[in-house]
Coordinates of C-alpha atoms in Angstrom, one line a residue:
M1 CA -73.7 69.8 -88.4
R2 CA -76.7 68.0 -87.1
G3 CA -77.5 71.1 -85.0
M4 CA -77.4 73.2 -88.1
F5 CA -79.7 70.8 -89.9
R6 CA -82.2 71.0 -86.9
Y7 CA -82.0 74.8 -87.0
W8 CA -83.0 75.0 -90.7
I9 CA -85.9 72.5 -90.1
Y10 CA -87.0 74.7 -87.2
L11 CA -87.0 77.8 -89.4
L12 CA -89.0 76.0 -92.1
V13 CA -91.6 74.9 -89.6
Q14 CA -92.0 78.4 -88.3
L15 CA -92.3 79.8 -91.8
F16 CA -95.1 77.4 -92.5
L17 CA -97.0 78.0 -89.3
S18 CA -96.6 81.8 -89.5
N19 CA -98.9 81.9 -92.5
P20 CA -101.2 78.8 -92.5
N21 CA -104.0 80.7 -94.2
P22 CA -103.1 83.7 -96.2
A23 CA -106.7 84.2 -97.2
R24 CA -107.8 84.6 -93.6
A25 CA -105.0 87.2 -93.0
A26 CA -106.3 89.2 -96.0
A27 CA -109.8 89.0 -94.7
S28 CA -109.0 91.0 -91.5
I29 CA -109.9 94.3 -93.1
P30 CA -112.7 96.0 -91.1
P31 CA -116.0 97.2 -92.7
V32 CA -116.3 100.8 -93.8
V33 CA -119.0 102.6 -92.0
F34 CA -120.2 105.6 -94.1
P35 CA -121.8 107.9 -91.5
P36 CA -124.9 109.9 -92.4
S37 CA -124.7 113.7 -92.7
E38 CA -127.3 114.3 -89.9
N39 CA -129.3 116.3 -92.5
W40 CA -132.7 115.6 -93.9
D41 CA -132.8 116.5 -97.6
G42 CA -135.2 116.3 -100.6
D43 CA -138.2 117.8 -102.4
D44 CA -140.1 114.5 -102.2
G45 CA -139.8 114.0 -98.4
Q46 CA -137.1 114.3 -95.7
W47 CA -134.4 111.8 -96.3
S48 CA -131.2 111.0 -94.4
S49 CA -128.3 112.0 -96.7
F50 CA -124.6 111.3 -96.8
S51 CA -121.7 113.7 -97.5
L52 CA -119.1 113.3 -100.3
R53 CA -116.0 115.4 -101.1
L54 CA -115.6 116.0 -104.8
G55 CA -112.7 117.5 -106.7
T56 CA -109.6 119.5 -105.8
P57 CA -109.9 121.5 -103.7
E58 CA -112.7 119.5 -102.1
Q59 CA -116.4 120.5 -102.6
V60 CA -118.8 118.9 -100.2
V61 CA -122.2 117.8 -101.4
R62 CA -124.8 115.6 -99.8
V63 CA -126.3 112.7 -101.7
L64 CA -128.7 109.8 -101.3
P65 CA -127.7 106.2 -101.9
S66 CA -129.0 104.6 -105.2
T67 CA -129.1 100.8 -105.3
S68 CA -129.5 100.9 -109.1
G69 CA -127.0 103.7 -109.9
Y70 CA -123.3 103.1 -110.4
N71 CA -122.0 106.6 -110.7
I72 CA -121.9 109.7 -108.5
I73 CA -124.4 112.3 -109.5
A74 CA -124.4 115.9 -108.2
A75 CA -126.2 119.1 -109.1
L76 CA -124.3 121.7 -111.1
P77 CA -124.3 125.4 -110.1
G78 CA -126.4 126.3 -113.2
V79 CA -129.4 124.5 -111.7
C80 CA -129.9 127.5 -109.3
N81 CA -128.9 130.4 -111.6
T82 CA -132.5 131.1 -112.7
T83 CA -133.9 131.1 -109.1
S84 CA -134.7 134.3 -107.1
N85 CA -132.4 133.1 -104.3
P86 CA -129.5 131.0 -105.6
S87 CA -127.9 130.5 -102.2
A88 CA -131.1 129.1 -100.8
C89 CA -131.5 126.9 -103.8
I90 CA -128.0 125.5 -103.4
S91 CA -128.7 124.8 -99.8
S92 CA -132.0 123.0 -100.6
R93 CA -130.2 121.0 -103.2
A94 CA -127.7 119.8 -100.5
G95 CA -124.8 121.5 -102.2
V96 CA -123.6 121.7 -105.8
F97 CA -120.4 120.7 -107.6
D98 CA -118.6 123.1 -109.9
P99 CA -116.1 121.1 -112.1
S100 CA -114.5 124.4 -113.4
K101 CA -113.2 125.0 -109.8
S102 CA -111.5 121.6 -109.6
T103 CA -107.9 121.3 -110.8
T104 CA -108.2 117.5 -111.1
W105 CA -111.4 117.4 -113.3
Q106 CA -111.1 115.5 -116.5
E107 CA -114.0 116.3 -118.9
E108 CA -115.6 113.4 -120.8
G109 CA -118.7 115.1 -122.2
Y110 CA -122.5 115.0 -122.0
F111 CA -124.2 111.6 -121.7
G112 CA -127.5 110.1 -120.5
L113 CA -127.6 109.2 -116.8
G114 CA -128.4 105.5 -117.7
I115 CA -130.7 105.1 -114.7
Q116 CA -134.4 104.3 -114.4
T117 CA -134.9 104.4 -118.1
N118 CA -137.8 102.0 -117.9
L119 CA -139.6 104.5 -115.5
G120 CA -139.4 107.4 -118.0
Y121 CA -136.2 109.0 -116.9
G122 CA -134.2 108.0 -119.9
S123 CA -134.0 111.6 -121.3
D124 CA -132.1 113.0 -118.3
N125 CA -128.4 113.8 -119.1
G126 CA -125.3 115.0 -117.3
D127 CA -122.0 116.6 -117.8
F128 CA -119.6 113.7 -117.1
G129 CA -116.0 113.6 -116.1
L130 CA -113.4 112.0 -113.8
D131 CA -112.3 113.4 -110.5
E132 CA -111.3 112.8 -106.9
V133 CA -114.1 111.4 -104.6
G134 CA -113.9 110.9 -100.9
L135 CA -116.4 109.6 -98.3
G136 CA -117.5 111.9 -95.5
I137 CA -116.6 115.5 -94.8
V138 CA -113.3 114.8 -93.2
A139 CA -110.4 113.8 -95.5
N140 CA -109.3 110.1 -95.3
P141 CA -106.6 109.2 -97.9
N142 CA -107.5 105.5 -97.7
L143 CA -111.1 106.3 -98.7
T144 CA -110.4 108.9 -101.4
F145 CA -110.0 107.7 -105.0
S146 CA -109.0 109.5 -108.1
S147 CA -110.5 109.1 -111.6
Q148 CA -114.0 108.4 -110.2
V149 CA -117.0 109.0 -112.6
I150 CA -119.0 112.1 -111.6
G151 CA -122.0 113.4 -113.5
G152 CA -123.2 117.0 -113.1
I153 CA -127.0 117.5 -113.6
V154 CA -129.4 120.4 -114.0
T155 CA -132.6 118.4 -113.9
D156 CA -135.5 118.5 -111.3
D157 CA -136.1 114.7 -111.7
F158 CA -133.2 114.1 -109.3
Y159 CA -133.4 117.1 -106.9
I160 CA -130.7 115.7 -104.6
G161 CA -127.6 114.0 -106.1
Y162 CA -127.1 110.3 -105.6
F163 CA -124.3 107.9 -104.8
G164 CA -124.5 104.7 -106.9
L165 CA -124.0 101.4 -105.1
G166 CA -123.9 99.3 -108.3
T167 CA -121.0 97.3 -109.7
Q168 CA -121.2 98.3 -113.3
P169 CA -118.2 100.1 -114.8
T170 CA -118.7 103.1 -117.1
N171 CA -117.3 103.3 -120.6
F172 CA -117.5 106.7 -122.3
T173 CA -116.2 105.9 -125.8
N174 CA -115.5 102.1 -126.1
F175 CA -115.3 99.0 -124.0
T176 CA -111.5 99.0 -123.6
D177 CA -111.3 101.6 -120.9
P178 CA -113.9 100.9 -118.2
H179 CA -114.0 103.1 -115.1
P180 CA -115.0 101.1 -112.0
S181 CA -117.8 102.3 -109.6
F182 CA -116.8 103.7 -106.2
F183 CA -118.1 100.5 -104.6
T184 CA -115.8 98.4 -106.9
A185 CA -112.8 100.7 -106.2
L186 CA -113.2 100.2 -102.5
K187 CA -112.8 96.4 -102.8
E188 CA -110.1 96.6 -105.5
N189 CA -108.0 98.9 -103.3
D190 CA -108.4 96.5 -100.3
Q191 CA -110.4 99.0 -98.2
S192 CA -113.5 96.8 -97.8
P193 CA -113.3 93.2 -96.5
S194 CA -115.8 91.9 -99.1
F195 CA -117.8 92.9 -102.1
T196 CA -120.9 93.6 -100.1
W197 CA -122.9 96.5 -98.6
S198 CA -125.8 97.1 -96.3
Y199 CA -128.3 100.0 -96.3
T200 CA -131.4 101.3 -94.7
A201 CA -132.9 104.7 -95.4
G202 CA -133.6 105.8 -91.9
A203 CA -136.9 107.3 -90.8
K204 CA -137.5 110.9 -89.8
Y205 CA -140.8 109.9 -88.1
Q206 CA -139.3 107.2 -85.8
L207 CA -138.3 108.3 -82.3
T208 CA -136.6 111.7 -82.6
G209 CA -135.4 111.0 -86.2
V210 CA -133.4 107.8 -87.0
L211 CA -130.6 108.4 -89.5
G212 CA -129.8 106.1 -92.4
S213 CA -127.1 103.5 -92.3
L214 CA -124.7 102.6 -95.1
I215 CA -121.8 100.1 -94.5
F216 CA -119.4 98.5 -97.0
G217 CA -118.2 95.0 -96.1
G218 CA -120.5 94.4 -93.2
Y219 CA -123.8 95.3 -91.5
D220 CA -125.2 96.7 -88.3
S221 CA -127.0 93.9 -86.5
S222 CA -128.7 96.3 -84.1
R223 CA -130.8 97.8 -86.9
F224 CA -132.9 94.8 -88.1
T225 CA -134.5 91.4 -87.2
P226 CA -132.8 88.6 -89.2
N227 CA -134.9 86.0 -91.1
N228 CA -134.3 82.9 -93.2
V229 CA -135.0 84.4 -96.6
T230 CA -132.0 84.7 -99.0
I231 CA -132.8 85.9 -102.5
P232 CA -130.6 85.2 -105.5
M233 CA -129.6 88.2 -107.6
S234 CA -131.1 88.6 -111.0
P235 CA -128.7 88.1 -113.9
D236 CA -129.6 91.5 -115.3
V237 CA -127.0 93.8 -113.7
S238 CA -129.3 96.9 -114.2
R239 CA -132.1 95.2 -112.2
D240 CA -130.3 92.8 -109.9
L241 CA -132.2 93.2 -106.7
V242 CA -135.5 91.7 -107.7
V243 CA -137.9 90.3 -105.1
G244 CA -141.1 88.3 -105.2
V245 CA -143.9 90.4 -103.7
Q246 CA -146.3 87.7 -102.8
S247 CA -148.9 89.9 -101.1
I248 CA -149.6 93.3 -99.8
T249 CA -152.3 93.6 -97.1
T250 CA -153.7 96.2 -94.7
T251 CA -156.5 96.4 -92.1
D252 CA -159.5 98.5 -93.3
S253 CA -161.4 101.0 -91.1
S254 CA -163.8 98.2 -89.9
G255 CA -160.8 96.0 -88.8
A256 CA -161.0 93.5 -91.7
Q257 CA -157.9 92.5 -93.5
T258 CA -157.8 93.7 -97.1
S259 CA -155.6 92.6 -100.0
L260 CA -153.8 95.4 -101.8
L261 CA -152.4 93.1 -104.5
P262 CA -155.6 91.6 -105.9
S263 CA -154.2 89.9 -109.0
G264 CA -151.6 87.9 -107.1
G265 CA -147.8 88.1 -106.6
I266 CA -145.4 90.2 -108.7
F267 CA -141.7 90.6 -109.2
A268 CA -140.4 94.0 -108.2
F269 CA -137.0 95.8 -108.3
V270 CA -135.8 97.3 -105.0
D271 CA -134.5 100.7 -106.0
S272 CA -133.7 103.4 -103.5
T273 CA -133.0 106.2 -106.1
L274 CA -136.6 107.6 -105.7
P275 CA -139.2 107.2 -103.0
Y276 CA -142.0 105.8 -105.0
I277 CA -143.5 102.3 -105.2
W278 CA -144.7 101.4 -108.7
L279 CA -147.5 98.7 -108.6
P280 CA -150.0 97.3 -111.1
V281 CA -153.0 99.6 -111.7
D282 CA -155.5 97.2 -109.9
A283 CA -153.2 97.3 -106.9
C284 CA -153.2 101.1 -107.0
Q285 CA -157.0 101.0 -107.2
A286 CA -157.1 98.8 -104.1
F287 CA -154.9 101.3 -102.2
E288 CA -157.3 104.1 -103.4
K289 CA -160.2 102.3 -101.9
A290 CA -158.5 101.4 -98.7
F291 CA -157.0 104.8 -98.0
G292 CA -159.4 107.2 -99.9
L293 CA -156.6 108.3 -102.3
T294 CA -157.2 110.2 -105.5
W295 CA -154.9 110.1 -108.5
N296 CA -153.7 113.5 -109.7
Q297 CA -153.2 113.1 -113.4
T298 CA -151.4 116.4 -113.8
N299 CA -148.7 115.6 -111.2
E300 CA -149.0 111.9 -111.7
M301 CA -149.1 111.6 -107.9
Y302 CA -151.5 110.7 -105.1
L303 CA -151.8 114.1 -103.4
V304 CA -153.4 114.1 -100.0
N305 CA -155.4 117.1 -98.8
S306 CA -155.4 118.3 -95.2
T307 CA -158.7 116.6 -94.3
L308 CA -157.7 113.2 -95.6
H309 CA -154.3 113.6 -94.1
S310 CA -155.7 114.1 -90.6
A311 CA -158.0 111.1 -91.0
L312 CA -155.2 108.8 -92.2
L313 CA -152.9 109.9 -89.4
A314 CA -155.6 109.2 -86.8
R315 CA -156.3 105.8 -88.3
N316 CA -152.6 104.9 -88.5
A317 CA -153.0 101.7 -90.5
N318 CA -150.1 99.4 -91.2
V319 CA -149.3 97.9 -94.6
T320 CA -147.6 94.5 -94.8
F321 CA -145.5 93.4 -97.7
T322 CA -144.8 89.7 -97.8
I323 CA -141.5 89.1 -99.6
G324 CA -140.0 85.9 -101.0
V325 CA -137.9 84.5 -103.8
G326 CA -140.8 83.8 -106.1
K327 CA -144.3 85.2 -106.6
S328 CA -145.7 82.5 -104.4
G329 CA -144.5 79.7 -102.1
G330 CA -141.2 79.2 -100.3
E331 CA -139.8 81.1 -97.3
T332 CA -141.1 84.6 -96.9
V333 CA -140.5 87.6 -94.7
D334 CA -143.1 90.2 -93.7
I335 CA -142.0 93.9 -93.8
I336 CA -144.6 96.0 -91.9
L337 CA -144.8 99.7 -92.8
P338 CA -146.8 102.1 -90.5
Y339 CA -148.8 104.8 -92.2
A340 CA -146.1 107.3 -91.2
S341 CA -143.8 105.8 -93.8
F342 CA -146.2 106.8 -96.6
D343 CA -146.9 110.2 -95.1
L344 CA -144.5 112.2 -97.2
T345 CA -144.4 116.0 -98.1
A346 CA -143.7 117.3 -101.6
T347 CA -142.3 120.8 -102.0
P348 CA -141.5 122.9 -105.1
P349 CA -140.3 122.3 -107.7
L350 CA -141.8 118.8 -107.5
V351 CA -145.3 120.4 -106.9
K352 CA -146.4 124.1 -107.2
N353 CA -147.3 124.3 -103.5
T354 CA -146.1 122.2 -100.5
T355 CA -148.5 119.3 -100.0
S356 CA -148.7 115.9 -98.5
Y357 CA -148.6 112.9 -100.8
F358 CA -148.7 109.1 -100.8
P359 CA -145.6 107.6 -102.6
L360 CA -147.5 105.2 -104.9
K361 CA -147.3 105.2 -108.7
R362 CA -149.2 103.5 -111.4
A363 CA -147.0 101.1 -113.4
A364 CA -147.6 100.9 -117.1
N365 CA -146.4 97.3 -117.3
D366 CA -144.5 94.7 -115.3
T367 CA -141.1 96.1 -116.2
Q368 CA -141.9 99.1 -114.0
Y369 CA -142.8 97.3 -110.8
T370 CA -140.4 98.9 -108.3
I371 CA -140.1 99.2 -104.5
G372 CA -138.6 102.6 -103.7
R373 CA -136.9 104.4 -100.9
A374 CA -140.1 104.8 -98.8
F375 CA -140.1 101.0 -98.3
L376 CA -136.5 101.1 -97.1
Q377 CA -137.4 103.3 -94.2
E378 CA -138.7 100.1 -92.6
A379 CA -136.5 97.6 -94.3
Y380 CA -132.8 96.7 -94.0
L381 CA -131.1 95.6 -97.2
I382 CA -127.9 93.5 -97.4
A383 CA -126.4 93.0 -100.9
D384 CA -123.6 90.3 -101.4
Y385 CA -122.0 90.5 -104.8
E386 CA -119.6 87.7 -103.9
R387 CA -122.3 85.1 -103.2
M388 CA -124.7 86.8 -105.7
N389 CA -127.6 87.1 -103.2
F390 CA -129.2 89.6 -101.0
S391 CA -131.7 89.8 -98.1
I392 CA -134.4 92.1 -96.8
S393 CA -135.2 92.3 -93.1
Q394 CA -137.5 94.3 -90.9
S395 CA -135.9 97.4 -89.5
I396 CA -136.0 97.9 -85.7
F397 CA -135.9 101.2 -83.8
Q398 CA -134.7 101.2 -80.2
S399 CA -134.0 104.3 -78.3
G400 CA -130.4 104.4 -77.2
A401 CA -129.4 101.3 -79.1
E402 CA -125.7 100.8 -79.6
S403 CA -124.4 99.9 -83.1
N404 CA -123.1 96.4 -83.6
I405 CA -121.0 96.3 -86.7
V406 CA -120.4 92.8 -88.1
T407 CA -118.0 91.9 -90.9
I408 CA -119.1 90.0 -93.9
E409 CA -116.0 88.0 -94.9
P410 CA -115.1 87.3 -98.5
I411 CA -115.8 83.8 -99.8
S412 CA -112.1 83.4 -100.4
S413 CA -111.7 83.1 -96.6
A414 CA -111.7 79.5 -95.6
T415 CA -114.0 80.3 -92.6
S416 CA -115.9 83.1 -94.2
D417 CA -118.9 84.7 -92.5
Q418 CA -122.0 84.9 -94.6
P419 CA -124.7 87.6 -94.2
P420 CA -127.1 86.8 -91.4
N421 CA -129.8 85.5 -93.6
S422 CA -127.6 83.6 -96.0
N423 CA -128.2 79.9 -96.3
Q424 CA -126.9 79.4 -99.9
T425 CA -123.6 78.6 -101.4
P426 CA -122.5 81.0 -104.1
T427 CA -124.8 80.9 -107.1
S428 CA -123.7 80.9 -110.8
K429 CA -120.8 82.8 -112.2
S430 CA -118.2 81.1 -110.0
H431 CA -114.8 80.9 -111.7
S432 CA -112.2 78.2 -111.7
S433 CA -109.2 80.5 -111.3
I434 CA -107.0 80.0 -108.2
S435 CA -107.9 82.2 -105.3
G436 CA -105.5 84.6 -103.5
G437 CA -105.4 82.2 -100.5
A438 CA -104.5 79.2 -102.6
I439 CA -101.8 81.1 -104.4
G440 CA -100.3 82.2 -101.1
G441 CA -100.3 78.6 -99.9
I442 CA -98.6 77.4 -103.1
V443 CA -95.9 80.0 -102.8
V444 CA -95.2 79.0 -99.2
A445 CA -95.0 75.3 -100.1
A446 CA -92.7 76.1 -103.1
V447 CA -90.3 78.1 -100.9
I448 CA -90.1 75.3 -98.4
V449 CA -89.4 72.7 -101.1
V450 CA -86.7 74.8 -102.7
I451 CA -85.0 75.5 -99.4
V452 CA -85.1 71.8 -98.4
I453 CA -83.5 70.8 -101.8
C454 CA -80.8 73.4 -101.5
L455 CA -80.1 72.4 -97.9
L456 CA -79.6 68.8 -98.8
I457 CA -77.4 69.6 -101.8
W458 CA -75.3 71.9 -99.6
L459 CA -75.0 69.3 -96.8
R460 CA -73.9 66.6 -99.3
A461 CA -71.3 68.8 -101.1
K462 CA -69.8 70.4 -98.0
H463 CA -70.1 67.7 -95.3
K464 CA -70.2 64.4 -97.2
F465 CA -73.8 63.8 -96.1
P466 CA -74.5 60.1 -96.8
F467 CA -76.9 60.5 -99.7
R468 CA -77.9 56.9 -100.2
K469 CA -81.0 56.1 -102.1
T470 CA -83.4 56.5 -99.2
T471 CA -86.5 58.7 -98.8
V472 CA -86.7 61.4 -96.2
S473 CA -89.2 59.3 -94.3
E474 CA -86.6 56.6 -93.8
L475 CA -84.2 58.9 -91.9
T476 CA -83.6 57.5 -88.4
A477 CA -83.7 59.4 -85.2
E478 CA -79.9 59.2 -85.2
N479 CA -79.8 61.0 -88.6
V480 CA -82.2 63.8 -87.6
A481 CA -82.6 64.2 -83.9
G482 CA -80.1 66.1 -81.8
L483 CA -78.5 65.0 -78.6
G484 CA -81.2 64.6 -75.9
Q485 CA -84.0 65.3 -78.4
T486 CA -86.9 63.1 -79.6
A487 CA -86.6 62.0 -83.1
M488 CA -88.8 63.8 -85.6
G489 CA -91.6 62.0 -87.4
P490 CA -91.4 60.9 -91.0
E491 CA -92.7 64.2 -92.3
L492 CA -93.9 67.6 -91.2
P493 CA -97.4 67.5 -89.8
G494 CA -99.9 69.5 -91.9
S495 CA -103.4 69.7 -93.0
E496 CA -105.1 69.4 -96.3
A497 CA -106.1 72.9 -97.4
K498 CA -109.2 72.8 -99.5
P499 CA -109.3 75.5 -102.1
P500 CA -111.9 78.2 -101.0
A501 CA -114.9 79.2 -103.0
E502 CA -114.1 81.8 -105.5
A503 CA -115.3 85.4 -105.4
Q504 CA -117.3 86.3 -108.4
D505 CA -116.1 89.0 -110.7
T506 CA -118.4 91.5 -112.2
A507 CA -117.9 91.7 -116.0
L508 CA -116.2 94.8 -117.1
T509 CA -117.9 94.9 -120.4
E510 CA -121.0 97.0 -120.6
M511 CA -124.1 94.9 -120.8
E512 CA -127.4 96.1 -122.3
G513 CA -129.9 96.2 -119.6
Y514 CA -133.0 94.2 -120.1
Y515 CA -135.1 97.3 -120.1
A516 CA -132.7 99.6 -121.8
P517 CA -133.1 100.3 -125.6
K518 CA -131.5 97.7 -127.8
G519 CA -127.9 98.7 -128.6
G520 CA -128.1 101.7 -126.3
P521 CA -125.0 102.7 -124.5
H522 CA -124.6 102.0 -120.8
E523 CA -123.7 105.6 -120.6
M524 CA -125.2 109.0 -120.8
H525 CA -127.3 112.1 -123.1
D526 CA -128.8 116.2 -122.2
P527 CA -130.4 118.7 -119.3
T528 CA -133.2 120.9 -117.6
P529 CA -133.7 123.4 -114.6
A530 CA -134.5 123.5 -110.8
A531 CA -135.7 125.3 -107.6
L532 CA -136.3 125.2 -103.8
E533 CA -137.0 122.9 -100.9
L534 CA -137.6 122.6 -97.2
P535 CA -134.8 124.0 -95.1
T536 CA -132.7 121.6 -93.1
Q537 CA -134.2 121.0 -89.6
E538 CA -132.0 120.5 -86.6
S539 CA -133.4 117.8 -84.3
D540 CA -132.3 115.2 -81.9
V541 CA -131.4 112.0 -83.6
H542 CA -131.6 108.4 -82.7
E543 CA -127.9 107.7 -83.3
M544 CA -125.1 110.1 -83.7
F545 CA -122.0 109.4 -85.9
D546 CA -118.6 111.0 -86.1
E547 CA -118.7 113.2 -89.2
S548 CA -115.7 111.4 -90.7
V549 CA -115.8 108.1 -92.3
Y550 CA -114.5 105.6 -89.8
R551 CA -113.7 101.9 -89.4
E552 CA -115.7 100.2 -86.7
E553 CA -114.1 97.8 -84.3
H554 CA -116.2 95.0 -85.6
H555 CA -117.5 91.7 -84.4
D556 CA -116.3 88.8 -86.5
T557 CA -118.3 85.6 -85.9
T558 CA -115.6 83.6 -87.7
S559 CA -114.7 80.5 -85.8
S560 CA -111.0 79.7 -85.4

């Protein structure tokens, strides 16, 4: 009898020890590394793109990450119908998506793209629907999701499709049937360890061409220099990655340092959708003076002729952005951009003839201050939607460098890793609901209690166990210990489990963006045509990736 009692106690102890921290077990999912396509695409420069598989059967298109977008946007075949060489057009557009050839397409209708409306792109529309979407060119069922929102476009404003990294859901008719973004679907389907991503655009001009990097649930520590600046996300979900640009400086031709932000610091939104940097007019005039630039009113661009282009390449001046939380003061990080990061080439249909240009735009007001994709050639961005903060670090380029993928653990993990620059606890929007780890612990404890009670009742009924009015802690060694064994202590040893911090949920209702029209839908409107671009160039690249999406054996800095 006593042997049986000891056996059950042993099983209970093993049950408890086998799952001491359910949250940590759930946090063992590795990051998702989305490999670049090894192509350089675009009519506004050469940009490292990423491949997606859309529909059934799968149609492969290449897209560029959009930090402000939340849907998947791809060119429709009609965008090339009016060109003299449709096949060349389709190739220059990085592929097109034909919904009529997909058996799983669910039509929703035409809506506005709902992106960069404050920058004058509010009139762009798309043919929206739901369909299968997978990462990479090789099928992976774990990273392929149905009913994803896809918008087909026939506009030249977005020559290459984009892959939204935002968290906002899409509602087509009302607020009762939201469709999550792909980023959200990854986390909800337990394919990403945390509600985080990291991105750098890559740089064609560095080494032999350094490809971009996009990772969900982690980051590549070999790609940047960490710093101490952690920036809280803005409460406006349509412009959440807002930084304080405290200064912009360069060295003029005489060697003297020149301010390119003469009126002082500004707040700017980091948006990779387009390459441009929108700054105040006086800042643009300072750039004009420092680099000899001339504003082309027709194209609304700073076009660079061949003479000026040669002179600027020879001078090779750096531009330094000093970034912080506010417009002045506090911890800051310097992001240094060589002139090569501004030396971009525009091709038709963006311009009539291929020409060099400088990716600077004149902002009409402070709602347009934006730091675009050109900046992210030299910067590494980590966004953490659990802790509601992000960081920007200087990119580094080392020939032959090995990737070092590090997991960002969820905040529900008791020993969670934070991003490398994070020195804050989760900001606002924390919830008081019980986390998955706490629920798991409660379930285990409840099972133990129920089994103990049932065991005691069974022992009393079947074996006349002396059930006097004593507590379990009063049982003597003679009652509990077996022959030749040491008596057990008064209770099972344990530790006090503190409830972990709570992951923050993104609201599923559709919010009006601060810069969107009052009462406007967080949705979609109508179209336009297209044309040609530079052919893809084959070249050696800095780092080569398997063409399929893979999970990296990652380095977890969690301490046991």
